[in-house]
PDB file of C-alpha atoms in Angstrom:
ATOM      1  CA  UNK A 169      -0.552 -12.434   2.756  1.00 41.00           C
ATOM      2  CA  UNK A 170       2.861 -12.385   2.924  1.00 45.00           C
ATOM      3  CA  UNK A 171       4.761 -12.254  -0.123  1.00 48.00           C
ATOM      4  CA  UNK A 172       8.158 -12.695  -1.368  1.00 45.00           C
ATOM      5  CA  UNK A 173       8.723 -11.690  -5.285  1.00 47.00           C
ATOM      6  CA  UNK A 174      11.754 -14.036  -5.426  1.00 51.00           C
ATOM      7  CA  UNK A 175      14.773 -14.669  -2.584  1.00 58.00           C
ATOM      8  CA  UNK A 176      15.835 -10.801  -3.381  1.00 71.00           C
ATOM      9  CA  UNK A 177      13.137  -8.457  -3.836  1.00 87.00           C
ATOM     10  CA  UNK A 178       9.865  -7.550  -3.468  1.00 91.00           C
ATOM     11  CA  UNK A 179       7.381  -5.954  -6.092  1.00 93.00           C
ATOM     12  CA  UNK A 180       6.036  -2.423  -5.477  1.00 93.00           C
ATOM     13  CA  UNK A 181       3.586  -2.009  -7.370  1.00 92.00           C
ATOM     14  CA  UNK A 182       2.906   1.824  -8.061  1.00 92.00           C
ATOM     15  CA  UNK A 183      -1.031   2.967  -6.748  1.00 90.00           C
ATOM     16  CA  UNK A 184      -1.128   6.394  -9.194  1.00 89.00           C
ATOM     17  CA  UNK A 185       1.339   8.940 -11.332  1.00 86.00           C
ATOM     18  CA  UNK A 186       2.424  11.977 -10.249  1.00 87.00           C
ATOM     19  CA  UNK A 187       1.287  15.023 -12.964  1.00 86.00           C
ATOM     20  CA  UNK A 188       3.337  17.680 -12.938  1.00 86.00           C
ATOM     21  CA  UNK A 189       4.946  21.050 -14.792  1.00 86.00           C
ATOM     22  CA  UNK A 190       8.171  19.042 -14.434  1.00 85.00           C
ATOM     23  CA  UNK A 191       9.777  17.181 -16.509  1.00 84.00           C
ATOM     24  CA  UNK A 192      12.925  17.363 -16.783  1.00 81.00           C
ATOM     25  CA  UNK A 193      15.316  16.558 -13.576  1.00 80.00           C
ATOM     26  CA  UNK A 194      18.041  18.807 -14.336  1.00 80.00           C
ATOM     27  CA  UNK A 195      15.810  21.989 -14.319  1.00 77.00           C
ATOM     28  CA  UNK A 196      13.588  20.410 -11.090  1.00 80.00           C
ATOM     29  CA  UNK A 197      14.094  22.155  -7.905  1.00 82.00           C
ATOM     30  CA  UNK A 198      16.030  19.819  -5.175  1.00 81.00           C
ATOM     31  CA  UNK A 199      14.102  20.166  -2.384  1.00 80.00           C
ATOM     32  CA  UNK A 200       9.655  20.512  -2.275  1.00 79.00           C
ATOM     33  CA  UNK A 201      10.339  23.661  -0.118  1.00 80.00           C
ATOM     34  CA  UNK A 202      12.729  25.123  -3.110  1.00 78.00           C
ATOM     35  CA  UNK A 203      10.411  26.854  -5.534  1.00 79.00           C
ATOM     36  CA  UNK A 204       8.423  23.184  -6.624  1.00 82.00           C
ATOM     37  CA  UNK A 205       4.987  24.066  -8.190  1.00 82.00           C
ATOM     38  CA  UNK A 206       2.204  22.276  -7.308  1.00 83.00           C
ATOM     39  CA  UNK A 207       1.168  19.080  -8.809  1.00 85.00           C
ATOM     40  CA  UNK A 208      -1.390  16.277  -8.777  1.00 86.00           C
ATOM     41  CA  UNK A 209      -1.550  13.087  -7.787  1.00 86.00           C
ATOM     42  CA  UNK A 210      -3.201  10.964 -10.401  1.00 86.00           C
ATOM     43  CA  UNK A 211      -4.408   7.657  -8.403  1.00 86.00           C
ATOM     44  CA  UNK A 212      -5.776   4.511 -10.034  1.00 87.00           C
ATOM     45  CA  UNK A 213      -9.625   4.253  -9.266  1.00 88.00           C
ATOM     46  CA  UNK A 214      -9.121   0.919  -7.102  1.00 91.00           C
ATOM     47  CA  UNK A 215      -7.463   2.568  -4.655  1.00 89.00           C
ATOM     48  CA  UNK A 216      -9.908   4.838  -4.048  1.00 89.00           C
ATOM     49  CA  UNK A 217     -11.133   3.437  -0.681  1.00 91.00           C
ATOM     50  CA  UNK A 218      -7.546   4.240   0.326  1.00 90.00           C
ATOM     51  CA  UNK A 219      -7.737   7.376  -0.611  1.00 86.00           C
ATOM     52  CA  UNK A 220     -11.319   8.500   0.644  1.00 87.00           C
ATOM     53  CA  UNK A 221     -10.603   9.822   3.992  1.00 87.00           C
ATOM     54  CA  UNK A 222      -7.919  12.692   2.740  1.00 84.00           C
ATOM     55  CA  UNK A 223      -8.856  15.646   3.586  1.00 83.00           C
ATOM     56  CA  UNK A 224      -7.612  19.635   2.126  1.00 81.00           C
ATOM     57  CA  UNK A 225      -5.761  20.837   4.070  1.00 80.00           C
ATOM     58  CA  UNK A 226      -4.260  17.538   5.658  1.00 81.00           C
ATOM     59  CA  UNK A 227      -0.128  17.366   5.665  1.00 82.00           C
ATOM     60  CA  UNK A 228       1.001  14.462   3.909  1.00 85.00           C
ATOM     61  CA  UNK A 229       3.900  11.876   2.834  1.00 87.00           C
ATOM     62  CA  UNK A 230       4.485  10.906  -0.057  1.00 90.00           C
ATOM     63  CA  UNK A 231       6.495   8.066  -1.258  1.00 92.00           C
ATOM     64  CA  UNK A 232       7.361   7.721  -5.216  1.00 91.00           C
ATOM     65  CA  UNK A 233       9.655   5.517  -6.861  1.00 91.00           C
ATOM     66  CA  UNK A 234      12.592   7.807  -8.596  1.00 90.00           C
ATOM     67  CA  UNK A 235      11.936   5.967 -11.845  1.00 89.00           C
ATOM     68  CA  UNK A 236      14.272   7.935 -13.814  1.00 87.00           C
ATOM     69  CA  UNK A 237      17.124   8.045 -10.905  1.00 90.00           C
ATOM     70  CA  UNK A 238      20.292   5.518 -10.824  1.00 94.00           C
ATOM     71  CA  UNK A 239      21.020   2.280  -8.563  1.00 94.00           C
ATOM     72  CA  UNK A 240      24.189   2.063  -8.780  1.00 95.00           C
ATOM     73  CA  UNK A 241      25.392   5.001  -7.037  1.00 94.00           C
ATOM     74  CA  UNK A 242      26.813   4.512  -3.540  1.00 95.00           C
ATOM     75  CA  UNK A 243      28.254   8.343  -2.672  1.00 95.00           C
ATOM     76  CA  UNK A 244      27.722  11.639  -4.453  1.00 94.00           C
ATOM     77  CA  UNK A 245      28.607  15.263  -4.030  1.00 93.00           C
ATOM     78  CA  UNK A 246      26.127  16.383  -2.419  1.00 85.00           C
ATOM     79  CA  UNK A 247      23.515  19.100  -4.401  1.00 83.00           C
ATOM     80  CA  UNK A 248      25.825  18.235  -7.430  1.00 85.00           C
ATOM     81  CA  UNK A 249      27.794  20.692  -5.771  1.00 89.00           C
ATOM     82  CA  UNK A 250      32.206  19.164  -6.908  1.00 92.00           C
ATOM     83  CA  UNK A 251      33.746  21.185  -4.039  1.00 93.00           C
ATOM     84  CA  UNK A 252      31.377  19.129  -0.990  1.00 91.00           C
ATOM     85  CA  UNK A 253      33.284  16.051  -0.322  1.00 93.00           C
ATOM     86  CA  UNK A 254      31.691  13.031  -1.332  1.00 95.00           C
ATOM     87  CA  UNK A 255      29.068  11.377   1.014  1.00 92.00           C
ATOM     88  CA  UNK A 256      27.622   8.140   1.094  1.00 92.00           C
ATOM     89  CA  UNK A 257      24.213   8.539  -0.245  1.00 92.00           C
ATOM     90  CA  UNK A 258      22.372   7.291   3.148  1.00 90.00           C
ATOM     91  CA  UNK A 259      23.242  10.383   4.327  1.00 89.00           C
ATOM     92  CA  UNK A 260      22.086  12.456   1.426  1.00 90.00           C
ATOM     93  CA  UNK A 261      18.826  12.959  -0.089  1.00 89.00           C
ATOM     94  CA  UNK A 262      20.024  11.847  -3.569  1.00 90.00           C
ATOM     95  CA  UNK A 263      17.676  10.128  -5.740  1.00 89.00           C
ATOM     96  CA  UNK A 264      20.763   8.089  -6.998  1.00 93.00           C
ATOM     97  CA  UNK A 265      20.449   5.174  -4.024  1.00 93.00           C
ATOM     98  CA  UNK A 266      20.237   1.369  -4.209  1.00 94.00           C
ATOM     99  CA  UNK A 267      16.449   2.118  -3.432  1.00 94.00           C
ATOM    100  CA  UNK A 268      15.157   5.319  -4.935  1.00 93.00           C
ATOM    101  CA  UNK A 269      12.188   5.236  -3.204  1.00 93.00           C
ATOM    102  CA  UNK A 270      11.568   9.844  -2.667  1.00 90.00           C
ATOM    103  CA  UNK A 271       9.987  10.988  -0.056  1.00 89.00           C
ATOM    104  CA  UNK A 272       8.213  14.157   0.080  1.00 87.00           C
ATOM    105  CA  UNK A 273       6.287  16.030   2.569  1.00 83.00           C
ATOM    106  CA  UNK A 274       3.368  17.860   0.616  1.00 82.00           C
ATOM    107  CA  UNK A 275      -0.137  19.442   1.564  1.00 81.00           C
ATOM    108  CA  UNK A 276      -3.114  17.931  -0.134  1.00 80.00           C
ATOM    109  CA  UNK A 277      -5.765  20.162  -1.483  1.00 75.00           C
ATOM    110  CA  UNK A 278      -8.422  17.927  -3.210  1.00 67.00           C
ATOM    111  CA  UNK A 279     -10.154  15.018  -3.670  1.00 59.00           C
ATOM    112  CA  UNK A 280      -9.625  11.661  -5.925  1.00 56.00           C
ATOM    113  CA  UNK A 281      -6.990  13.912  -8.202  1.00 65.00           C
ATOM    114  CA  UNK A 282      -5.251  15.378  -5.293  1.00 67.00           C
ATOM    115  CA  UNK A 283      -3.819  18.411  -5.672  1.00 73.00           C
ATOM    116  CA  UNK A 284      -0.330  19.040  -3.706  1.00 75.00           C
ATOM    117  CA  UNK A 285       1.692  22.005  -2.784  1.00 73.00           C
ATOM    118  CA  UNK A 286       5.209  22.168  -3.730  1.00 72.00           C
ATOM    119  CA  UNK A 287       6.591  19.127  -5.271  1.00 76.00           C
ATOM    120  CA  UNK A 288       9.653  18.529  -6.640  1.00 71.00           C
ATOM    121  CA  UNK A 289       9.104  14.912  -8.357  1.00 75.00           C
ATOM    122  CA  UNK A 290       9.028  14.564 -12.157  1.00 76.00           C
ATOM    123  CA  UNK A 291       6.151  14.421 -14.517  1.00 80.00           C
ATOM    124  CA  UNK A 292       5.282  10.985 -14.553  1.00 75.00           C
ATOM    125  CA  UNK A 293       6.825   9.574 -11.130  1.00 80.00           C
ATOM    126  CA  UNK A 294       4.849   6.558 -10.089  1.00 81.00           C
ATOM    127  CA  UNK A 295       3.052   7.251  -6.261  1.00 81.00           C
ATOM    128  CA  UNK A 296       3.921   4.020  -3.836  1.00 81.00           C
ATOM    129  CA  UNK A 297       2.325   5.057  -0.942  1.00 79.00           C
ATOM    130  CA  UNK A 298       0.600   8.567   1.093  1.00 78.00           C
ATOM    131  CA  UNK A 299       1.242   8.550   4.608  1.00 77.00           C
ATOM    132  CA  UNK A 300      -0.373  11.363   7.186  1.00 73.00           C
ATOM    133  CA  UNK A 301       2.112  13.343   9.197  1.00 72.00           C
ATOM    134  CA  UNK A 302       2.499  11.741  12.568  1.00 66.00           C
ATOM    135  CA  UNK A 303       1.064  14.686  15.415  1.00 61.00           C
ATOM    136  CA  UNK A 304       1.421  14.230  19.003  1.00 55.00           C
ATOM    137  CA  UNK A 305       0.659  10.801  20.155  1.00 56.00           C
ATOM    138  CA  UNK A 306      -2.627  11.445  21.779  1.00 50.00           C
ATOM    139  CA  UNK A 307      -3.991  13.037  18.175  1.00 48.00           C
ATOM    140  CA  UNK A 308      -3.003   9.495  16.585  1.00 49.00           C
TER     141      UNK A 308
ATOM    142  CA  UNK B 203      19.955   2.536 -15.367  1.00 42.00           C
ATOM    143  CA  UNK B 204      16.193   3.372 -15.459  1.00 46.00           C
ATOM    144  CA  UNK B 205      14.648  -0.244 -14.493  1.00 48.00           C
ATOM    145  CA  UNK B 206      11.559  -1.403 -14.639  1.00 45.00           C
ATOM    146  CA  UNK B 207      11.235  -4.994 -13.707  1.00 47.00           C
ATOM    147  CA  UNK B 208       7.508  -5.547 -15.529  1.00 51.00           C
ATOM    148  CA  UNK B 209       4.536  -3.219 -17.024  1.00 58.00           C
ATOM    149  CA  UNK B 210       3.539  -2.586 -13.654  1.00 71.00           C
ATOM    150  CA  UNK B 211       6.179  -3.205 -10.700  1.00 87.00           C
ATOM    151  CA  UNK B 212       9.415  -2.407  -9.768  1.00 91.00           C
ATOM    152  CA  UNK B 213      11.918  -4.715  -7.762  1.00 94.00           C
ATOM    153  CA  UNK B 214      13.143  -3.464  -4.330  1.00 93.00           C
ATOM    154  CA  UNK B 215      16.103  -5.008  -3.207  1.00 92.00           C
ATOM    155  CA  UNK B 216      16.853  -5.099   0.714  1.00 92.00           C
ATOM    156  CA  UNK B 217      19.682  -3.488   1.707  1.00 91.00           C
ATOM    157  CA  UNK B 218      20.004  -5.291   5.422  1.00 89.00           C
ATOM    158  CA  UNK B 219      17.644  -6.392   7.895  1.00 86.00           C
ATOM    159  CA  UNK B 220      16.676  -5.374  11.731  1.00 88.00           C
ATOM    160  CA  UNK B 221      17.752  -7.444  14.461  1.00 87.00           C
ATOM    161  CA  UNK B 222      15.482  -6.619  17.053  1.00 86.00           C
ATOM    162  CA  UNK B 223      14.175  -7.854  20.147  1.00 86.00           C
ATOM    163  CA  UNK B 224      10.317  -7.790  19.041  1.00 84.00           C
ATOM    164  CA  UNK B 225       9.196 -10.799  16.796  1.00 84.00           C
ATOM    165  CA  UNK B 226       5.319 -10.881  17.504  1.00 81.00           C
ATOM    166  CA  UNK B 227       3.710  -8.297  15.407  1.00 79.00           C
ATOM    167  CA  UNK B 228       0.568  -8.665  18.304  1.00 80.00           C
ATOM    168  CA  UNK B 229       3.044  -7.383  21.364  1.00 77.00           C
ATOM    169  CA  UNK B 230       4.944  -4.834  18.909  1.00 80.00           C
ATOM    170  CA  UNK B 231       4.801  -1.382  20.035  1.00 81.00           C
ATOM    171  CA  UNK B 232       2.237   1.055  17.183  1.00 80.00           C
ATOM    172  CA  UNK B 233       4.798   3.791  16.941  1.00 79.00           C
ATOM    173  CA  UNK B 234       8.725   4.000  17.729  1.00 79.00           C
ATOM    174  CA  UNK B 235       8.002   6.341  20.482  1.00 79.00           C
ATOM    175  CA  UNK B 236       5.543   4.085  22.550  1.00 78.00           C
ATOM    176  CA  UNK B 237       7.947   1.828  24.132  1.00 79.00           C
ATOM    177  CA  UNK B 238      10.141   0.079  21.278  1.00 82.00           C
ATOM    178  CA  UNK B 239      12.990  -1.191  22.064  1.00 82.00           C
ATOM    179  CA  UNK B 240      16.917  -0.470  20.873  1.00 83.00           C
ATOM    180  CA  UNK B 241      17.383  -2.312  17.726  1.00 85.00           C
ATOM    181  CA  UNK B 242      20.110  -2.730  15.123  1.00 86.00           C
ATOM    182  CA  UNK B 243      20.200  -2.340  11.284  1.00 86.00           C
ATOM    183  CA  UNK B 244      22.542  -5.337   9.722  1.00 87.00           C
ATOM    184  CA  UNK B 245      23.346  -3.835   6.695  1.00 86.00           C
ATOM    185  CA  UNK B 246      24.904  -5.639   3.448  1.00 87.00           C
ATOM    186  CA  UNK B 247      28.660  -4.995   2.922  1.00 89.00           C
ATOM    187  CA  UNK B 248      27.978  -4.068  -0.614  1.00 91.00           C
ATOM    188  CA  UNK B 249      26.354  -0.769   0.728  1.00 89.00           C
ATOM    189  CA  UNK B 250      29.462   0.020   3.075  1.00 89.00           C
ATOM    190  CA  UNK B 251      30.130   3.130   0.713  1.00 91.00           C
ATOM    191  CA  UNK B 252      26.734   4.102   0.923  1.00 90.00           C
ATOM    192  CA  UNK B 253      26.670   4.146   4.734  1.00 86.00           C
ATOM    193  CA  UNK B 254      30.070   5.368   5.530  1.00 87.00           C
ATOM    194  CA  UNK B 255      28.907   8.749   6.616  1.00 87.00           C
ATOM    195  CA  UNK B 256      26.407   7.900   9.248  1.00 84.00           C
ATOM    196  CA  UNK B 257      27.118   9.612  12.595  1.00 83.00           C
ATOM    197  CA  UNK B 258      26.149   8.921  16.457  1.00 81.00           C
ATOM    198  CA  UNK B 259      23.009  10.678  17.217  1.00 80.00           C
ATOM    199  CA  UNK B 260      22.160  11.735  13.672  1.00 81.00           C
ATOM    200  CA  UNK B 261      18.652  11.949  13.246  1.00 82.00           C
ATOM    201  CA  UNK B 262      17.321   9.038  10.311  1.00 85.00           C
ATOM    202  CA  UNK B 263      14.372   8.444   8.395  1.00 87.00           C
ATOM    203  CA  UNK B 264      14.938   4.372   8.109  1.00 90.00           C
ATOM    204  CA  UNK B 265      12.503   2.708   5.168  1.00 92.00           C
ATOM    205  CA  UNK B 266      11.494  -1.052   5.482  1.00 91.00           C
ATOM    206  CA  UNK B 267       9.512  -3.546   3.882  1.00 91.00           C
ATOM    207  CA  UNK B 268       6.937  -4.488   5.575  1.00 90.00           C
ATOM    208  CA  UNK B 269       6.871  -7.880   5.140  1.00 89.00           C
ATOM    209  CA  UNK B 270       4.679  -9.411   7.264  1.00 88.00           C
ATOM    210  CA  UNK B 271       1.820  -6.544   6.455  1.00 90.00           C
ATOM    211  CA  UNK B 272      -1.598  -7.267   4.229  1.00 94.00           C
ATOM    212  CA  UNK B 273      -1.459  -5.316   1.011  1.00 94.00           C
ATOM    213  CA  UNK B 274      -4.745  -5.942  -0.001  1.00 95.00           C
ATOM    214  CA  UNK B 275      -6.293  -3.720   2.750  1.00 94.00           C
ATOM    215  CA  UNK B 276      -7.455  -0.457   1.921  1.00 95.00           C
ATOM    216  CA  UNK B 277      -9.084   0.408   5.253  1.00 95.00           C
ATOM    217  CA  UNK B 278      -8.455  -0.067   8.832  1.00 94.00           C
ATOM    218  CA  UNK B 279     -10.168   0.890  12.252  1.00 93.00           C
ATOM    219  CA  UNK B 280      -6.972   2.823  13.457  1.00 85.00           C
ATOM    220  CA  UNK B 281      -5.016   1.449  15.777  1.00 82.00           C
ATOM    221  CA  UNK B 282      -7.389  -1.895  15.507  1.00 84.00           C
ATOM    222  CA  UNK B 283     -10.074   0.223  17.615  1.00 88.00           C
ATOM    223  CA  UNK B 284     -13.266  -1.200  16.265  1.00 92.00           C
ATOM    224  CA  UNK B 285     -14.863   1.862  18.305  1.00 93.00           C
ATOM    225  CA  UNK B 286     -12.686   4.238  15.447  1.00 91.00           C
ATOM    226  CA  UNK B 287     -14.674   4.345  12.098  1.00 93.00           C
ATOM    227  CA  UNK B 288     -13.402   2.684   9.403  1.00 95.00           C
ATOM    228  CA  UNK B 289     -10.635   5.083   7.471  1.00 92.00           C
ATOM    229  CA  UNK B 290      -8.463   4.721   3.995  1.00 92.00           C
ATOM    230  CA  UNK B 291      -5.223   3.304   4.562  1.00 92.00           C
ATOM    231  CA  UNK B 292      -3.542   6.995   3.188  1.00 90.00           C
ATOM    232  CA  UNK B 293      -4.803   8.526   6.342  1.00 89.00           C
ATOM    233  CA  UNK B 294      -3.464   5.689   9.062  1.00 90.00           C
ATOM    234  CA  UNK B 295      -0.374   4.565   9.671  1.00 89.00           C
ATOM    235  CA  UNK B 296      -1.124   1.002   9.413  1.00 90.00           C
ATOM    236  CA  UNK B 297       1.135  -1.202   7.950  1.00 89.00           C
ATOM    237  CA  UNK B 298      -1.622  -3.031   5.641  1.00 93.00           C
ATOM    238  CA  UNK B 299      -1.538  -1.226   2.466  1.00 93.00           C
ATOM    239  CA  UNK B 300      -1.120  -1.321  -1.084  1.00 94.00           C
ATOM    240  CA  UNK B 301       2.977  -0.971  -0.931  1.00 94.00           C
ATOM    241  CA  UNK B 302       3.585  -1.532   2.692  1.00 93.00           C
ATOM    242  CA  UNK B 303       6.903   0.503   3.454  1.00 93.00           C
ATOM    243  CA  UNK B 304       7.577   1.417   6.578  1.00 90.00           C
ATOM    244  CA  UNK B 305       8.897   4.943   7.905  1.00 89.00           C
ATOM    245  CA  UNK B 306      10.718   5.074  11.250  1.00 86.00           C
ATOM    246  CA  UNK B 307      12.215   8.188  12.690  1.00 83.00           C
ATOM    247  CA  UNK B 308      15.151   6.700  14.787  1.00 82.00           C
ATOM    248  CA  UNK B 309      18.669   8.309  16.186  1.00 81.00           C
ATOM    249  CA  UNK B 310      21.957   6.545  14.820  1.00 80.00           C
ATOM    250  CA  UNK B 311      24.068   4.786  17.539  1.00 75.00           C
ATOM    251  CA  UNK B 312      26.719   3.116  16.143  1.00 67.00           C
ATOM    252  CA  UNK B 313      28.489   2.376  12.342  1.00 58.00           C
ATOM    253  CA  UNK B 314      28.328  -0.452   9.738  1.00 56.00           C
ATOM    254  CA  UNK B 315      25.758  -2.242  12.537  1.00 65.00           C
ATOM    255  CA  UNK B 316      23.851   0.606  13.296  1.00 66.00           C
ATOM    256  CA  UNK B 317      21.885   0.562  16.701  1.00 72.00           C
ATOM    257  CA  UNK B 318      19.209   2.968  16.581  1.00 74.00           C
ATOM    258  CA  UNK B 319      16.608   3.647  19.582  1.00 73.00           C
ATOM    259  CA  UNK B 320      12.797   3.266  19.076  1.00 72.00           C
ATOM    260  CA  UNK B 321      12.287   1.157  16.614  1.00 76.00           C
ATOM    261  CA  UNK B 322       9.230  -0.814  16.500  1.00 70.00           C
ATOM    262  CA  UNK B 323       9.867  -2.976  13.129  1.00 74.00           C
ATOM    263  CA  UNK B 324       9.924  -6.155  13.914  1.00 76.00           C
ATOM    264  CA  UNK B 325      12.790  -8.340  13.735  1.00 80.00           C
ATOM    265  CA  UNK B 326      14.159  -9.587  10.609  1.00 75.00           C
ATOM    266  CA  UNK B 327      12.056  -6.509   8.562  1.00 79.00           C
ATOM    267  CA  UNK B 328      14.343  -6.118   5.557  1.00 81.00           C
ATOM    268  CA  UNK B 329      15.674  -2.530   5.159  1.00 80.00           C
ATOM    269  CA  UNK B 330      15.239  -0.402   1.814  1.00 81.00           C
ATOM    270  CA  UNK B 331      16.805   2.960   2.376  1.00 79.00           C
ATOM    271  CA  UNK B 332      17.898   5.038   4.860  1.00 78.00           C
ATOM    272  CA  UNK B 333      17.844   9.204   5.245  1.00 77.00           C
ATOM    273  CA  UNK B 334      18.699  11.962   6.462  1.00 73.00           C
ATOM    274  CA  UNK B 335      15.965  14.415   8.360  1.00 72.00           C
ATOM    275  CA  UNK B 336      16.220  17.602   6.459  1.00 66.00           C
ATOM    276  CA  UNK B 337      17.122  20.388   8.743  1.00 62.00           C
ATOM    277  CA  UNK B 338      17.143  24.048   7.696  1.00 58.00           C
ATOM    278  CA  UNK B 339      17.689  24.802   3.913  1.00 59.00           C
ATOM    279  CA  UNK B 340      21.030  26.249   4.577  1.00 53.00           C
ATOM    280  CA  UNK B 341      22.129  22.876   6.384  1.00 52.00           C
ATOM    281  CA  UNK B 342      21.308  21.123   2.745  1.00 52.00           C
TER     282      UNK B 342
END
């Protein structure tokens, strides 16, 4: 099933929310690994075969769509911080990006409603996708 | 610019595509590090800004579309091993899945055409985003 949304795009389609303590980006930490709280990951029930073989414990990525970040923004300071030069945003992790898909590395810690350690995504941020943690190539 | 393209999607726009060598999913290599070839990422000039700070040998997280994946698989015999039991697509790396981005861990070679080594998308994959790998938190 390949499909094309029009000659341009294609349509994610979020699988779950993100629930978190977080809500506002200018208080949120920058980085998962910078004093984030841990959160949930609210999926919708027909992903749930998707979902069934997490286990706590497991190491995790997790891709969200940075609904509340901008698209037009091609190079930023980096961390906000006016005194860095400013860097094209490929080589940042900005969630202002043509694409702002975030990816964070979490820890899951329960079942349908998973539980994750330190993340730094927004109340609200619609999940895309959970990926394991690649280990050596003979564990794949 | 918070966008939302419908009640339930969002619109990713490509930001290039891979010209690679590999064009048959069937003789594609699983991961980047089992034999994939050199490839390059044909980037859009309306992203030069965006790119501008890429280096030779930096280490990149590249995102793709998938775009020749199933997204209405929600489990997958890993690897296609029928021998593997059945497992949720949030604990494989398959690239049949709900949203079917693609994560590659690949080393810049070069600038606006970036060759990168190891890359197993196959060719024509349209790119969404590229990133840095976080080092150390005092490297941020």
């Amino acid at each position: 099933m390949v499909e094309a949304v029009s000659e341009d795009g294609y349509l994610l389609r979020p699988v779950g929310r993100v629930a978190s303590s977080l809500t506002d980006a200018a208080s949120a930490p920058r980085q998962g690994d910078e004093g984030a709280p841990t959160a949930w990951l609210v999926f919708d029930s027909q992903v749930e075969r998707a979902l069934r073989d997490l286990r706590v414990g497991a190491e995790l990525l997790l891709l969200t769509w940075l609904d509340r970040a901008r698209r037009d923004v091609l190079a930023v300071h980096p961390r906000g911080d006016e005194t860095r030069p400013e860097t094209g945003v490929f080589s940042t992790r900005s969630p202002h990006r043509p694409n702002p898909i975030g990816l964070h590395r979490v820890l899951a810690m329960d079942g349908l409603r998973v539980e994750v350690a330190d993340l730094e995504a927004l109340d609200g941020t619609p999940i895309l996708d959970v990926k394991p943690v690649l280990g050596a190539a003979d564990e794949r």
